Amino acid sequence: MNYSEFIEKYASHPHYKAPTGNQLQARSWQTEAPLRMFLNNLDAEVAEDPANLIVYGGTGQAARNTDAVKEIIRILLEMDENVSLLVQSGKPIGLVRSHPQAPRVMIANSNLVPAWATWEHFEELKSRGLMMYGQMTAGSWIYIGSQGILQGTFETFVECGRKYFNGNLNSKLIVSGGIGGMSGAQPLAATMAGAVFLGVDVDAERIKKRLDTRYLDKMTSDYSEAIGWILEAKEKGEVLSVGLVGDIGDVLEKLLSDSIIPDILTDQTSAHDPLHGYVPNGLTLKEAYEMRKSNPTAYKERSLKSMARHVGFMLEMQKRGSITFDYGNNLREFAHQGGEIHAFDYDGFVPKFIRPLFCDGKGPFRWVALSGDPEDIFTTDRELMKLFSENEHLIKWLTEAQEKVPFQGLPSRICWLGMSEREKAGLMFNQLVKEGKVKAPIVIGRDHLDCGSVASPNRETEGMLDGSDAVSDWPLLNLMANTGGGATWVSFHHGGGVGIGYSQHAGMVVIADGTDRAAECLSRVLYNDPAMGIYRHADAGYEIAIENRRKFDMNFNL
Ligand code: NAD
């Protein structure tokens, strides 16, 4: 198939689809893999808004514009294994000489010199076509739909249950805002954890997408109907998730006046972006879209005020007994800027629930079957359960995920694995490819929200033991470690999760194509990546991580 035929079949804007099967379109699997994953990120089954190249997380894009999309495709189809493609904020800018064990694609998205790192400066550059917002996995081509955050969200709810409700979330009500790309994982994670869930989103279409993909049980625009459903489910001890169309601030206000106090309260609206993410109170969606264009300054001001009001209600809920935590969207920061001086009076989810996992080098390990065949994922699930047969928690997760998690785009799976486990899993997958037990290669990647790949003082590195929250040498070292190790593509982004100015983070994807070369790269990368989490947390003084350095023989023992 020539280039034009390829574009027509797989990338006729806005209809994107990754090729499937085991026939190469590019010159090797090392370039076929990023090509398929790039197209998969833009597939309407996966992406929130392919027409604007938006994958998830407010305005997180896969490429800068449609010309850049076509050019990235053309180059990936043609390049060989002795060059690497450079992508600058979603635009391909050149090739550099490299070698078969080097990354095939090197990506830098949304990076700005610190003193210029504001949404305002970013927006100005973006309006002149000079930048794009890469979020985390949008611009680094390893977004896998809502499943990507599902296990992390599930782990958070389960841990919250363990910590505050004797490990039992039966008849417990979780309330949250946002049912979009990643936030849409909340309803399913909550019901998998055994709870009742009420999610609120201003955009009915977003809620409907989660209903269609079976992440959500029921939806309504009627507050009383939603409350009726959840109270009944609570009473009967049934699991249920309900999506309610509305403004989260308004719904919290009503819940307070009706004295319905959630057991657990959080939020995942796109608060990290006060202009293009959060929708201010009192505006219809249509009015909001218009005002974003006609008066961005007034919009942002209104957005900040609404977030202050929203957080004010969350603080009141906390006073009345809700276990309240921030869920990584920087809502507290912008509420603070909007005038809520107590915004930081509740904790973020990482220090509250996740940091001990990071100290074990654990994080969101994900993989995708490039064949497009769900059976390949089921094969990897079974083999993983054999490989880690003593890990009951993992087996339970994989069994439930098989039953309850629908695939979006190329079939994929996520599960949190730590030091040594990731390497074992990667090498096992490579063996499955080599022996033909799966139909095509598998790519292994992760969210940038990982143990050693991000500096984000209001999220992953909030409240570090030694106060080193804002030190971003760590994600840079992570990038270098994964480049040196031979990941298939690497990325360094700014502003993911919490917005421009608030985070820097690195991503990596590595292919298991059944070759000896892949085995060498997998072994190095899947050692280096979690090792960075252990080094980072040991250096900050966390005992578990210090112990892990000893346990895994990581104390400069060459
Ligand atoms: P998204 O843009 O796809 O979805 C956000 C949703 O919030 C949208 O559907 C939008 O309609 C809704 N919304 C905006 N303002 C609202 C309001 N006032 N009331 C009710 N709903 C409102 O984004 P996403 O991918 O779901 O990510 C959501 C946020 O969570 C982002 O800030 C992202 O950075 C963050 N995030 C956190 C984690 C984590 O693990 N904690 C992971 C991924 C993303």
XYZ file of C-alpha atoms and ligand atoms in Angstrom:
602
model
C 0.000 0.000 0.000
C 1.439 3.377 -0.904
C 1.407 6.454 1.355
C -1.803 7.976 -0.068
C -3.643 4.676 0.190
C -2.434 4.331 3.774
C -3.689 7.815 4.675
C -7.030 7.141 3.051
C -7.468 3.855 4.879
C -6.101 4.711 8.337
C -5.821 8.467 8.713
C -8.523 10.283 6.800
C -9.125 13.118 9.273
C -10.928 12.771 11.707
C -11.247 9.011 11.134
C -8.152 7.366 12.554
C -7.592 3.635 13.039
C -4.430 1.669 13.758
C -3.585 -1.107 11.313
C -3.955 -4.553 12.888
C -2.660 -8.049 12.121
C 0.921 -9.152 11.702
C 1.712 -7.581 8.334
C 4.104 -4.651 8.465
C 3.203 -1.328 6.862
C 6.426 0.304 8.033
C 9.931 -1.114 7.568
C 10.195 -2.838 10.950
C 8.187 -3.399 14.118
C 10.271 -0.699 15.778
C 8.590 1.919 13.601
C 5.318 0.050 13.035
C 4.739 0.122 16.813
C 4.828 3.922 17.280
C 2.839 4.293 14.041
C 0.050 2.010 15.293
C 0.033 3.561 18.757
C -0.031 7.101 17.354
C -3.076 6.230 15.226
C -4.646 4.345 18.122
C -4.371 7.467 20.319
C -6.495 9.303 17.737
C -9.061 6.537 17.177
C -12.578 7.774 18.072
C -13.015 4.712 20.299
C -10.039 5.902 22.326
C -9.731 9.689 21.946
C -12.211 12.185 23.365
C -12.160 14.545 20.353
C -10.256 13.268 17.282
C -11.465 16.183 15.126
C -9.257 18.473 17.229
C -6.580 15.761 17.724
C -7.504 15.803 21.436
C -6.960 12.508 23.187
C -7.901 13.190 26.837
C -7.230 15.413 29.839
C -8.794 18.672 28.689
C -6.769 19.560 25.583
C -4.100 16.823 25.585
C -3.168 16.282 21.925
C -1.339 13.559 19.989
C 0.035 15.900 17.308
C 0.149 19.625 16.680
C -2.064 19.789 13.588
C -3.274 17.626 10.713
C -0.190 18.389 8.584
C 2.004 17.156 11.424
C -0.125 14.003 11.671
C 0.455 13.186 8.011
C 4.144 13.976 8.192
C 4.652 11.791 11.280
C 2.915 8.935 9.456
C 4.978 9.404 6.285
C 8.269 9.383 8.186
C 7.371 6.397 10.370
C 6.434 4.451 7.235
C 9.760 5.189 5.589
C 12.484 5.457 8.243
C 14.859 2.631 9.153
C 16.499 1.541 12.403
C 19.579 3.723 12.064
C 17.788 6.991 12.618
C 15.526 8.463 15.291
C 12.651 10.844 14.679
C 12.497 14.039 16.745
C 9.061 15.414 17.608
C 8.775 18.896 19.110
C 5.382 19.660 20.673
C 3.570 17.389 18.257
C 5.459 18.350 15.107
C 8.156 16.209 13.448
C 11.253 18.354 13.066
C 14.007 16.071 11.833
C 15.894 12.813 12.011
C 19.102 12.164 13.902
C 21.537 9.321 13.359
C 21.280 6.534 15.914
C 21.329 2.715 15.970
C 18.917 -0.238 16.299
C 18.989 -0.251 20.109
C 18.248 3.474 20.401
C 14.743 4.944 20.651
C 13.094 5.311 17.241
C 11.172 8.398 18.338
C 12.211 11.099 20.799
C 9.460 13.463 21.860
C 9.487 16.763 23.779
C 6.088 18.334 24.467
C 4.984 21.659 25.958
C 8.326 22.443 27.622
C 8.986 26.070 28.528
C 11.793 27.789 30.372
C 10.537 28.017 33.993
C 10.044 31.788 34.200
C 7.864 31.645 31.064
C 5.981 28.533 32.101
C 2.472 29.938 32.432
C -0.800 29.020 30.716
C -0.919 32.570 29.312
C 2.460 32.299 27.584
C 1.681 28.781 26.440
C -1.676 29.887 24.962
C 0.005 32.698 23.090
C 2.504 30.300 21.537
C -0.244 27.805 20.806
C -2.352 30.427 19.044
C 0.644 31.087 16.780
C 0.921 27.371 15.974
C 4.177 26.933 17.887
C 3.149 24.493 20.619
C 0.645 21.921 21.749
C -0.350 20.544 25.148
C 0.817 16.929 25.347
C -0.800 16.022 28.708
C 0.941 12.792 29.718
C 0.150 9.858 27.430
C -1.666 11.888 24.733
C 1.456 13.394 23.195
C 3.568 10.347 23.948
C 1.286 7.913 22.120
C 0.499 5.416 24.851
C -3.023 6.392 25.902
C -5.254 3.312 26.091
C -8.620 4.857 26.960
C -10.181 5.009 30.401
C -8.647 1.647 31.357
C -5.295 3.467 31.590
C -6.202 4.945 34.916
C -8.712 2.327 35.979
C -6.478 0.220 38.152
C -4.841 3.258 39.766
C -8.286 4.628 40.608
C -9.435 1.219 41.821
C -6.308 0.875 44.025
C -6.938 4.343 45.458
C -10.564 3.594 46.361
C -9.633 0.174 47.803
C -6.812 1.708 49.857
C -9.188 4.403 51.091
C -11.583 1.611 52.104
C -8.785 -0.216 53.928
C -7.681 2.920 55.728
C -11.047 4.335 56.725
C -13.774 1.709 56.333
C -12.268 -1.581 57.571
C -11.679 -2.681 54.026
C -15.358 -2.690 53.157
C -16.906 -0.145 50.805
C -20.283 -1.861 50.704
C -23.061 0.773 50.924
C -20.464 3.549 50.943
C -21.092 6.523 48.665
C -18.293 8.036 46.569
C -18.992 11.403 44.910
C -16.782 13.012 42.285
C -16.822 15.502 39.417
C -15.817 14.741 35.818
C -16.715 11.711 33.709
C -14.394 12.388 30.776
C -11.365 10.544 29.389
C -9.551 9.553 32.549
C -12.160 10.704 35.039
C -14.534 8.294 33.290
C -12.655 5.432 34.963
C -14.044 6.486 38.347
C -17.514 4.893 38.116
C -16.186 1.467 37.119
C -13.295 1.627 39.610
C -15.797 2.502 42.354
C -18.182 -0.343 41.575
C -15.269 -2.786 41.196
C -14.220 -1.672 44.688
C -17.777 -2.443 45.919
C -19.084 1.106 46.411
C -21.981 3.277 45.205
C -20.831 6.114 42.956
C -22.323 9.452 41.964
C -20.367 11.275 39.232
C -21.264 14.720 37.934
C -20.329 16.132 34.523
C -21.603 19.227 32.726
C -21.329 17.478 29.377
C -24.029 14.856 28.756
C -22.119 13.466 25.751
C -19.122 12.628 27.942
C -21.337 10.733 30.369
C -23.038 8.907 27.505
C -19.667 7.706 26.192
C -18.986 6.022 29.564
C -22.463 4.475 29.480
C -21.819 3.123 25.978
C -18.445 1.666 26.996
C -19.952 0.093 30.149
C -17.832 2.147 32.540
C -21.074 3.565 33.996
C -24.392 1.930 34.941
C -26.978 4.732 34.685
C -27.278 8.378 33.692
C -29.785 11.160 34.227
C -30.102 14.953 34.171
C -32.508 14.861 37.092
C -30.908 15.384 40.516
C -33.809 13.794 42.417
C -33.770 10.727 40.188
C -30.005 10.298 40.695
C -30.361 10.646 44.468
C -33.249 8.156 44.491
C -31.107 5.582 42.685
C -28.041 5.980 44.865
C -29.920 5.990 48.168
C -31.772 2.846 47.139
C -28.521 1.105 46.126
C -26.930 2.135 49.434
C -29.874 0.812 51.366
C -29.881 -2.504 49.523
C -26.090 -2.826 49.704
C -25.871 -2.987 45.897
C -23.062 -1.614 43.773
C -24.159 1.107 41.351
C -22.662 3.998 39.422
C -24.744 6.994 38.356
C -23.732 9.833 36.048
C -25.593 13.079 36.677
C -25.490 15.919 34.145
C -24.750 19.178 35.939
C -22.207 21.483 37.516
C -20.338 19.717 40.317
C -20.450 22.834 42.522
C -24.241 23.044 42.215
C -24.670 19.349 42.981
C -22.429 19.514 46.068
C -24.419 22.515 47.283
C -27.664 20.545 46.906
C -26.232 17.480 48.597
C -25.167 19.632 51.534
C -28.584 21.213 51.863
C -30.169 17.747 51.699
C -27.650 16.511 54.309
C -26.441 13.764 51.985
C -22.782 13.528 52.981
C -20.662 11.231 50.804
C -18.397 8.770 52.578
C -15.645 9.596 50.081
C -15.357 12.811 48.105
C -12.918 13.763 45.369
C -12.873 15.445 41.950
C -11.518 14.865 38.474
C -12.924 17.700 36.405
C -10.338 19.205 34.054
C -9.436 21.804 36.670
C -5.772 21.816 35.621
C -6.813 24.067 32.728
C -9.046 26.930 33.930
C -9.629 28.136 30.357
C -10.106 25.072 28.155
C -10.886 22.462 30.810
C -13.040 23.556 33.730
C -16.532 24.875 32.976
C -17.492 27.754 35.296
C -20.654 27.618 37.350
C -23.707 29.283 35.817
C -22.765 28.848 32.143
C -24.284 26.367 29.723
C -21.732 24.362 27.740
C -22.555 26.407 24.636
C -22.069 29.690 26.498
C -18.814 28.372 27.919
C -17.447 27.466 24.471
C -18.377 30.907 23.141
C -16.911 32.774 26.100
C -13.633 30.852 25.863
C -13.165 32.523 22.496
C -14.824 35.902 23.053
C -13.402 36.750 26.479
C -10.758 34.330 27.743
C -9.681 36.606 30.599
C -13.174 36.898 32.028
C -13.699 33.163 31.480
C -10.591 32.268 33.470
C -11.563 34.608 36.302
C -15.013 33.017 36.451
C -13.461 29.573 36.351
C -11.167 30.330 39.307
C -14.092 31.727 41.327
C -16.194 28.642 40.551
C -13.355 26.377 41.647
C -13.077 28.330 44.912
C -16.820 27.814 45.462
C -16.536 24.135 44.493
C -13.658 23.543 46.924
C -15.511 25.503 49.612
C -18.288 22.890 49.423
C -15.701 20.078 49.484
C -14.184 21.562 52.656
C -17.641 21.744 54.239
C -18.257 18.102 53.297
C -14.911 17.215 54.880
C -15.987 18.974 58.081
C -19.181 16.952 58.046
C -17.297 13.676 57.749
C -16.471 12.969 54.092
C -13.033 11.469 53.500
C -11.918 14.125 51.046
C -8.861 14.065 48.797
C -7.521 15.794 45.720
C -7.375 13.567 42.670
C -4.511 15.032 40.702
C -6.197 17.804 38.710
C -4.705 20.789 40.584
C -8.160 21.925 41.711
C -6.787 23.123 45.061
C -4.221 25.415 43.413
C -6.746 27.154 41.167
C -9.369 27.320 43.931
C -6.710 29.004 46.050
C -6.049 31.489 43.235
C -9.834 32.024 43.059
C -9.933 33.057 46.731
C -10.430 29.875 48.784
C -7.573 30.332 51.231
C -8.152 26.935 52.876
C -8.013 25.038 49.565
C -5.014 22.977 50.636
C -6.728 21.818 53.842
C -7.291 18.402 52.295
C -4.541 16.088 51.025
C -3.645 14.824 47.612
C -4.149 11.154 46.744
C -0.444 10.367 46.345
C 0.757 11.187 49.878
C -2.512 9.823 51.264
C -2.622 6.475 49.449
C -0.046 5.835 46.731
C 3.452 6.786 47.930
C 4.250 3.442 49.621
C 3.664 1.771 46.227
C 6.078 4.221 44.587
C 8.706 3.256 47.184
C 8.445 -0.330 45.845
C 9.036 0.907 42.308
C 5.387 0.140 41.588
C 3.391 1.987 38.977
C 0.949 1.687 36.102
C 2.559 -0.882 33.792
C 0.451 -1.195 30.619
C 0.707 -3.161 27.420
C -1.024 -3.269 24.056
C -1.504 -6.085 21.541
C -0.447 -4.633 18.192
C -2.258 -7.509 16.444
C -5.561 -5.940 17.450
C -6.715 -9.367 18.635
C -8.228 -9.433 22.163
C -7.136 -13.080 22.454
C -3.521 -11.862 22.628
C -4.333 -9.859 25.752
C -6.149 -12.816 27.301
C -3.026 -14.914 26.602
C -0.830 -12.343 28.358
C -3.311 -12.221 31.275
C -3.112 -16.003 31.700
C 0.674 -16.093 31.451
C 1.021 -13.242 33.950
C -1.215 -15.092 36.409
C 1.111 -18.089 36.066
C 4.245 -15.968 36.402
C 2.976 -14.262 39.557
C 0.848 -17.109 40.872
C 1.506 -16.081 44.489
C 0.174 -12.551 43.927
C -3.524 -12.904 44.814
C -4.248 -9.200 44.464
C -2.911 -9.176 40.896
C -4.818 -12.323 39.957
C -8.044 -10.874 41.323
C -7.459 -7.674 39.364
C -6.713 -9.465 36.081
C -9.703 -11.786 36.474
C -12.058 -8.875 37.126
C -10.530 -6.777 34.361
C -11.140 -9.602 31.862
C -14.771 -9.678 32.872
C -15.530 -5.995 33.273
C -13.146 -3.864 31.228
C -14.152 -3.283 27.615
C -11.298 -2.643 25.191
C -11.079 0.697 23.396
C -9.082 0.644 20.148
C -6.174 -1.801 20.193
C -6.700 -4.311 23.022
C -4.660 -3.437 26.069
C -4.245 -4.134 29.732
C -2.959 -2.315 32.782
C -1.717 -3.581 36.108
C 0.552 -2.084 38.721
C 3.905 -3.897 38.859
C 7.084 -3.031 40.731
C 10.826 -3.520 40.695
C 11.865 -6.870 39.158
C 8.232 -7.708 38.281
C 8.151 -5.372 35.285
C 11.338 -6.870 33.860
C 10.076 -10.429 34.333
C 6.755 -9.589 32.680
C 8.412 -7.821 29.730
C 10.782 -10.696 29.020
C 7.920 -13.177 29.272
C 5.885 -11.148 26.733
C 8.880 -11.110 24.390
C 9.062 -14.882 24.660
C 5.345 -15.179 23.826
C 5.955 -13.171 20.651
C 9.040 -15.208 19.781
C 7.181 -18.496 20.167
C 4.189 -17.270 18.174
C 1.844 -17.618 21.155
C 0.552 -14.135 20.378
C -0.097 -12.991 16.825
C 2.064 -9.864 16.677
C 4.432 -7.853 18.901
C 3.328 -6.201 22.117
C 4.258 -2.731 23.316
C 4.852 -2.006 26.981
C 4.547 1.487 28.378
C 3.160 3.400 31.293
C 1.564 6.612 32.390
C 3.958 9.431 33.259
C 2.242 9.243 36.645
C 4.760 6.714 37.895
C 7.174 6.204 40.751
C 10.311 7.789 39.290
C 9.271 9.761 36.240
C 7.612 12.925 37.442
C 8.075 16.084 39.455
C 4.665 17.519 40.349
C 4.514 19.258 43.737
C 0.702 19.296 43.887
C 0.435 15.650 42.881
C 3.026 12.855 42.557
C 5.691 14.633 44.610
C 3.407 16.451 47.051
C 4.809 16.561 50.598
C 8.038 14.616 49.952
C 9.810 13.697 53.168
C 12.833 15.890 52.436
C 10.903 18.790 50.881
C 12.280 18.093 47.392
C 8.799 18.254 45.786
C 9.756 20.668 43.007
C 13.098 19.141 42.013
C 12.758 18.081 38.378
C 16.206 16.522 37.942
C 14.461 13.212 38.603
C 12.208 12.991 35.534
C 15.140 14.181 33.414
C 17.279 11.361 34.812
C 14.412 8.994 34.105
C 14.337 10.140 30.478
C 18.086 9.634 30.162
C 17.951 6.214 31.837
C 15.251 5.038 29.430
C 16.964 6.521 26.393
C 20.252 4.884 27.403
C 18.438 1.634 28.092
C 16.910 1.557 24.618
C 13.197 2.257 24.982
C 11.475 2.305 21.575
C 10.143 5.796 22.113
C 10.794 8.278 24.895
C 9.244 11.601 25.829
C 9.669 14.547 28.138
C 6.653 16.746 28.855
C 5.665 19.737 30.935
C 2.313 20.507 32.551
C 0.649 17.078 32.417
C -2.069 16.332 34.960
C -1.878 19.633 36.780
C -1.298 22.188 34.025
C 1.448 24.415 32.629
C 3.925 25.506 35.287
C 3.157 22.716 37.728
C 4.826 19.515 36.534
C 7.586 17.945 34.431
C 7.539 14.282 33.514
C 8.980 11.578 31.319
C 7.399 8.732 29.365
C 8.648 5.587 27.721
C 7.359 2.745 25.556
C 9.356 -0.356 24.704
C 8.506 -3.055 22.207
C 8.526 -6.811 22.722
C 8.899 -8.071 19.143
C 10.365 -11.455 20.003
C 13.935 -10.572 18.975
C 17.113 -10.850 21.047
C 17.577 -7.122 20.569
C 14.190 -6.492 22.174
C 15.051 -8.809 25.085
C 18.193 -6.759 25.804
C 16.326 -3.451 25.619
C 13.415 -4.752 27.710
C 15.738 -6.027 30.381
C 17.526 -2.689 30.686
C 14.511 -0.395 30.393
C 12.244 -2.373 32.702
C 15.022 -2.421 35.299
C 15.937 1.254 34.935
C 12.420 2.646 34.976
C 11.199 1.304 38.362
C 14.751 1.656 39.729
C 14.361 5.410 39.260
C 11.365 5.285 41.622
C 13.371 3.502 44.270
C 16.399 5.809 43.863
C 14.154 8.883 44.020
C 12.263 7.822 47.148
C 15.333 6.388 48.918
C 17.115 9.682 48.333
C 14.175 11.522 49.894
C 14.523 9.319 52.984
C 11.643 6.833 52.643
C 12.541 3.711 54.663
C 10.719 1.285 52.337
C 12.704 2.577 49.366
C 15.983 2.462 51.313
C 15.221 -1.145 52.189
C 14.413 -1.860 48.533
C 17.808 -0.521 47.466
C 19.316 -3.179 49.738
C 16.864 -5.896 48.728
C 17.408 -5.405 44.994
C 21.163 -4.939 45.330
C 21.038 -1.373 44.055
C 23.677 0.217 46.311
C 26.321 0.926 43.671
C 27.057 -2.806 43.456
C 28.509 -2.878 39.975
P -11.447 15.279 30.381
O -11.291 16.662 29.895
O -11.594 14.176 29.392
O -12.683 15.191 31.385
C -12.947 16.158 32.375
C -14.449 16.334 32.507
O -14.741 17.356 33.470
C -15.121 16.758 31.207
O -16.000 15.740 30.777
C -15.831 18.060 31.558
O -17.081 18.177 30.923
C -15.983 17.951 33.066
N -16.159 19.237 33.753
C -15.482 20.409 33.580
N -15.955 21.352 34.406
C -16.962 20.779 35.125
C -17.841 21.253 36.143
N -17.790 22.502 36.602
N -18.749 20.376 36.671
C -18.833 19.106 36.219
N -18.035 18.627 35.240
C -17.097 19.448 34.712
O -10.195 15.019 31.328
P -9.749 13.649 32.019
O -8.847 12.911 31.124
O -10.940 12.952 32.531
O -8.903 14.216 33.233
C -9.564 14.972 34.249
C -8.591 15.609 35.202
O -7.965 14.619 35.988
C -7.475 16.368 34.507
O -7.168 17.514 35.256
C -6.338 15.410 34.523
O -5.104 16.039 34.429
C -6.559 14.727 35.863
N -6.051 13.352 35.885
C -5.771 12.797 37.068
C -5.292 11.509 37.116
C -4.981 10.815 38.389
O -4.555 9.712 38.412
N -5.233 11.394 39.485
C -5.095 10.804 35.967
C -5.438 11.387 34.780
C -5.939 12.648 34.743
